[in-house]
Tab-separated table of C-alpha atoms in Angstrom:
chain	number	residue	atom	x	y	z
A	127	UNK	CA	-76.503	6.283	19.042
A	128	UNK	CA	-75.563	2.643	18.426
A	129	UNK	CA	-71.971	2.245	19.549
A	130	UNK	CA	-72.071	-1.436	18.699
A	131	UNK	CA	-72.243	-0.606	14.991
A	132	UNK	CA	-68.997	-1.187	13.130
A	133	UNK	CA	-69.626	1.874	10.960
A	134	UNK	CA	-68.989	4.174	13.911
A	135	UNK	CA	-66.164	6.643	13.423
A	136	UNK	CA	-65.004	7.106	16.999
A	137	UNK	CA	-62.555	9.859	16.088
A	138	UNK	CA	-65.369	11.962	14.625
A	139	UNK	CA	-67.474	11.347	17.719
A	140	UNK	CA	-64.581	12.498	19.885
A	141	UNK	CA	-64.119	15.631	17.800
A	142	UNK	CA	-67.812	16.487	18.161
A	143	UNK	CA	-67.563	16.192	21.948
A	144	UNK	CA	-64.452	18.357	22.025
A	145	UNK	CA	-66.087	21.001	19.844
A	146	UNK	CA	-69.223	21.115	21.989
A	147	UNK	CA	-67.187	21.804	25.132
A	148	UNK	CA	-65.010	24.367	23.361
A	149	UNK	CA	-68.089	26.287	22.222
A	150	UNK	CA	-69.387	26.254	25.801
A	151	UNK	CA	-66.015	27.401	27.141
A	152	UNK	CA	-65.678	24.238	29.214
A	153	UNK	CA	-62.666	22.105	30.121
A	154	UNK	CA	-64.149	18.819	31.378
A	155	UNK	CA	-62.281	16.386	33.580
A	156	UNK	CA	-61.092	13.079	32.166
A	157	UNK	CA	-59.849	9.947	33.920
A	158	UNK	CA	-57.562	8.350	31.359
A	159	UNK	CA	-56.544	4.747	31.902
A	160	UNK	CA	-53.015	4.293	30.595
A	161	UNK	CA	-51.344	1.017	29.702
A	162	UNK	CA	-47.870	2.572	29.368
A	163	UNK	CA	-46.026	5.830	28.740
A	164	UNK	CA	-45.462	5.313	24.984
A	165	UNK	CA	-49.130	4.629	24.288
A	166	UNK	CA	-50.215	7.548	26.459
A	167	UNK	CA	-47.824	10.020	24.833
A	168	UNK	CA	-49.944	11.022	21.847
A	169	UNK	CA	-53.171	10.722	23.850
A	170	UNK	CA	-51.855	13.191	26.423
A	171	UNK	CA	-50.453	15.581	23.844
A	172	UNK	CA	-53.794	15.617	22.032
A	173	UNK	CA	-56.359	15.439	24.824
A	174	UNK	CA	-54.630	17.784	27.286
A	175	UNK	CA	-55.538	20.676	24.983
A	176	UNK	CA	-59.207	20.102	25.793
A	177	UNK	CA	-59.474	18.157	29.089
A	178	UNK	CA	-58.207	18.240	32.651
A	179	UNK	CA	-56.591	14.814	32.635
A	180	UNK	CA	-55.778	12.445	35.436
A	181	UNK	CA	-53.809	9.392	34.346
A	182	UNK	CA	-55.053	6.203	35.990
A	183	UNK	CA	-52.260	3.662	35.845
A	184	UNK	CA	-53.995	0.340	36.468
A	185	UNK	CA	-52.393	-2.703	34.878
A	186	UNK	CA	-52.513	-5.877	37.009
A	187	UNK	CA	-51.926	-7.815	33.786
A	188	UNK	CA	-48.216	-6.939	33.931
A	189	UNK	CA	-46.920	-10.171	35.411
A	190	UNK	CA	-43.378	-9.175	36.313
A	191	UNK	CA	-43.164	-6.737	39.228
A	192	UNK	CA	-39.908	-5.133	38.064
A	193	UNK	CA	-41.408	-4.606	34.620
A	194	UNK	CA	-44.479	-3.057	36.234
A	195	UNK	CA	-42.433	-0.607	38.321
A	196	UNK	CA	-40.312	0.369	35.320
A	197	UNK	CA	-43.421	1.237	33.331
A	198	UNK	CA	-44.920	3.214	36.230
A	199	UNK	CA	-41.773	5.326	36.546
A	200	UNK	CA	-41.707	6.001	32.804
A	201	UNK	CA	-45.325	7.104	32.928
A	202	UNK	CA	-44.597	9.515	35.756
A	203	UNK	CA	-41.519	10.867	33.978
A	204	UNK	CA	-43.468	11.531	30.798
A	205	UNK	CA	-46.112	13.455	32.751
A	206	UNK	CA	-43.393	15.628	34.275
A	207	UNK	CA	-41.601	16.315	30.998
A	208	UNK	CA	-44.405	16.623	28.441
A	209	UNK	CA	-45.410	20.261	27.807
A	210	UNK	CA	-49.190	20.527	28.052
A	211	UNK	CA	-51.840	23.236	28.164
A	212	UNK	CA	-53.591	21.813	31.226
A	213	UNK	CA	-51.744	20.128	34.086
A	214	UNK	CA	-51.898	16.324	34.188
A	215	UNK	CA	-52.386	14.438	37.464
A	216	UNK	CA	-51.544	10.812	38.264
A	217	UNK	CA	-53.217	7.999	40.185
A	218	UNK	CA	-51.707	4.547	40.523
A	219	UNK	CA	-54.181	1.715	40.918
A	220	UNK	CA	-53.640	-1.428	42.956
A	221	UNK	CA	-51.081	-3.818	41.532
A	222	UNK	CA	-52.663	-7.244	41.967
A	223	UNK	CA	-51.645	-9.755	39.249
A	224	UNK	CA	-53.667	-12.516	40.937
A	225	UNK	CA	-56.827	-10.610	39.978
A	226	UNK	CA	-55.750	-10.678	36.342
A	227	UNK	CA	-55.157	-14.439	36.462
A	228	UNK	CA	-58.574	-14.950	38.060
A	229	UNK	CA	-60.171	-12.824	35.348
A	230	UNK	CA	-58.694	-14.771	32.431
A	231	UNK	CA	-58.883	-18.231	34.010
A	232	UNK	CA	-59.789	-20.810	31.386
A	233	UNK	CA	-58.653	-18.532	28.565
A	234	UNK	CA	-54.902	-18.717	29.136
A	235	UNK	CA	-54.242	-20.454	25.819
A	236	UNK	CA	-56.434	-18.197	23.683
A	237	UNK	CA	-54.182	-16.319	21.208
A	238	UNK	CA	-53.532	-12.626	21.754
A	239	UNK	CA	-56.363	-10.466	20.460
A	240	UNK	CA	-59.098	-12.893	21.528
A	241	UNK	CA	-61.319	-13.463	24.551
A	242	UNK	CA	-58.424	-13.438	27.016
A	243	UNK	CA	-57.572	-9.908	25.943
A	244	UNK	CA	-61.219	-8.831	25.976
A	245	UNK	CA	-61.510	-9.908	29.609
A	246	UNK	CA	-58.339	-7.995	30.415
A	247	UNK	CA	-59.720	-4.889	28.679
A	248	UNK	CA	-62.875	-5.093	30.770
A	249	UNK	CA	-60.962	-5.585	34.017
A	250	UNK	CA	-59.029	-2.365	33.504
A	251	UNK	CA	-61.789	-0.249	31.955
A	252	UNK	CA	-64.206	-1.325	34.665
A	253	UNK	CA	-61.842	-0.142	37.394
A	254	UNK	CA	-61.397	3.142	35.549
A	255	UNK	CA	-65.156	3.650	35.282
A	256	UNK	CA	-65.629	2.808	38.937
A	257	UNK	CA	-63.003	5.334	40.032
A	258	UNK	CA	-64.390	7.973	37.663
A	259	UNK	CA	-67.774	7.569	39.353
A	260	UNK	CA	-66.296	7.705	42.860
A	261	UNK	CA	-64.259	10.835	42.175
A	262	UNK	CA	-66.763	12.696	40.022
A	263	UNK	CA	-64.977	12.835	36.685
A	264	UNK	CA	-66.903	14.065	33.654
A	265	UNK	CA	-65.462	11.358	31.382
A	266	UNK	CA	-63.293	8.258	31.439
A	267	UNK	CA	-61.506	6.341	28.671
A	268	UNK	CA	-58.377	4.307	27.906
A	269	UNK	CA	-55.243	4.707	25.812
A	270	UNK	CA	-55.487	1.086	24.645
A	271	UNK	CA	-57.097	1.925	21.298
A	272	UNK	CA	-53.901	3.571	20.058
A	273	UNK	CA	-52.306	0.179	19.474
A	274	UNK	CA	-52.819	-1.449	16.048
A	275	UNK	CA	-52.997	-4.741	17.977
A	276	UNK	CA	-55.952	-3.654	20.112
A	277	UNK	CA	-59.576	-3.915	18.963
A	278	UNK	CA	-60.978	-0.371	19.171
A	279	UNK	CA	-64.491	-1.591	18.449
A	280	UNK	CA	-64.386	-3.983	21.396
A	281	UNK	CA	-62.790	-1.397	23.673
A	282	UNK	CA	-65.536	1.119	22.941
A	283	UNK	CA	-68.261	-1.478	23.406
A	284	UNK	CA	-66.840	-2.310	26.836
A	285	UNK	CA	-66.480	1.385	27.643
A	286	UNK	CA	-70.116	1.946	26.726
A	287	UNK	CA	-71.215	-0.885	28.987
A	288	UNK	CA	-69.198	0.484	31.895
A	289	UNK	CA	-70.592	3.956	31.223
A	290	UNK	CA	-74.115	2.657	31.724
A	291	UNK	CA	-73.134	0.660	34.782
A	292	UNK	CA	-71.321	3.487	36.583
A	293	UNK	CA	-73.301	6.389	35.100
A	294	UNK	CA	-70.232	8.281	33.898
A	295	UNK	CA	-69.712	9.321	30.282
A	296	UNK	CA	-67.229	7.213	28.339
A	297	UNK	CA	-65.081	9.124	25.870
A	298	UNK	CA	-65.426	7.059	22.711
A	299	UNK	CA	-62.169	7.090	20.795
A	300	UNK	CA	-59.776	5.369	18.436
A	301	UNK	CA	-56.455	7.041	19.093
A	302	UNK	CA	-54.633	5.302	16.265
A	303	UNK	CA	-56.593	7.548	13.873
A	304	UNK	CA	-55.091	10.801	12.573
A	305	UNK	CA	-51.618	9.187	12.636
A	306	UNK	CA	-51.902	8.789	16.413
A	307	UNK	CA	-49.877	5.597	16.586
A	308	UNK	CA	-47.113	7.049	14.394
A	309	UNK	CA	-47.034	10.156	16.561
A	310	UNK	CA	-46.683	8.001	19.694
A	311	UNK	CA	-43.598	6.371	18.174
A	312	UNK	CA	-42.054	9.762	17.428
A	313	UNK	CA	-42.804	11.024	20.940
A	314	UNK	CA	-41.331	7.849	22.426
A	315	UNK	CA	-38.133	8.558	20.515
A	316	UNK	CA	-38.142	12.232	21.479
A	317	UNK	CA	-38.494	11.473	25.193
A	318	UNK	CA	-36.418	8.290	25.034
A	319	UNK	CA	-39.252	6.272	26.545
A	320	UNK	CA	-38.889	2.647	27.474
A	321	UNK	CA	-40.943	0.898	24.791
A	322	UNK	CA	-41.747	-2.739	25.515
A	323	UNK	CA	-42.491	-5.273	22.766
A	324	UNK	CA	-45.370	-7.047	24.516
A	325	UNK	CA	-48.460	-5.858	26.414
A	326	UNK	CA	-47.342	-7.035	29.847
A	327	UNK	CA	-48.855	-10.405	30.682
A	328	UNK	CA	-46.827	-13.607	30.700
A	329	UNK	CA	-48.930	-15.017	27.860
A	330	UNK	CA	-48.254	-12.063	25.589
A	331	UNK	CA	-44.563	-12.221	26.479
A	332	UNK	CA	-44.342	-15.897	25.538
A	333	UNK	CA	-46.150	-15.283	22.250
A	334	UNK	CA	-43.748	-12.453	21.419
A	335	UNK	CA	-40.738	-14.620	22.256
A	336	UNK	CA	-42.104	-17.364	20.005
A	337	UNK	CA	-42.598	-14.901	17.156
A	338	UNK	CA	-38.988	-13.759	17.511
A	339	UNK	CA	-37.755	-17.373	17.480
A	340	UNK	CA	-39.778	-18.034	14.338
A	341	UNK	CA	-38.294	-14.964	12.635
A	342	UNK	CA	-34.758	-16.032	13.553
A	343	UNK	CA	-35.481	-19.525	12.272
A	344	UNK	CA	-36.836	-18.197	8.975
A	345	UNK	CA	-33.853	-15.884	8.542
A	346	UNK	CA	-31.500	-18.807	9.074
A	347	UNK	CA	-33.131	-20.839	6.312
């Protein structure tokens, strides 16, 4: 199957995988990289019906340490409070922002959604794939595709590459499908989750601040 083809419907591929395991009476294990509690909310509600999930919280791109800790605690709280069919476990990866800056060096000024972000995607998905291999998970994937601002095609291409490299199956997905993003907003409201307005890195934060200044300026005109 050519996962580099833009015609791929990742949601349908995911549903086929789920159905195959259901027919076999299997509940496979899944290492799910999470960027934050709000984005993981729908993914957990949906996937926990069919997988034994371990959340892998690995986000060295979050520049501010206090912001990082706040998001970790919200992720852990959501896991405790969300009613699920199969228990969800949690692993926190190493918090090392210097690794993020090394990864995106030379691409600092590339606008959000470009090569800087692609390198950040790979950094986090690679670590997830590596851990999935080490700990014997059946699948690994990321919550990142739930965001309308994230390139699901690119995320799945990277996931496929890491799958080959670490010899663990990548769960191809586009969680914004089937109203996934809208559901994540509703769940965030229901559980009163801290919902940030930027991805976490200093570059994204500055871009968001500039957008807000531009909106205020336009409103004042």
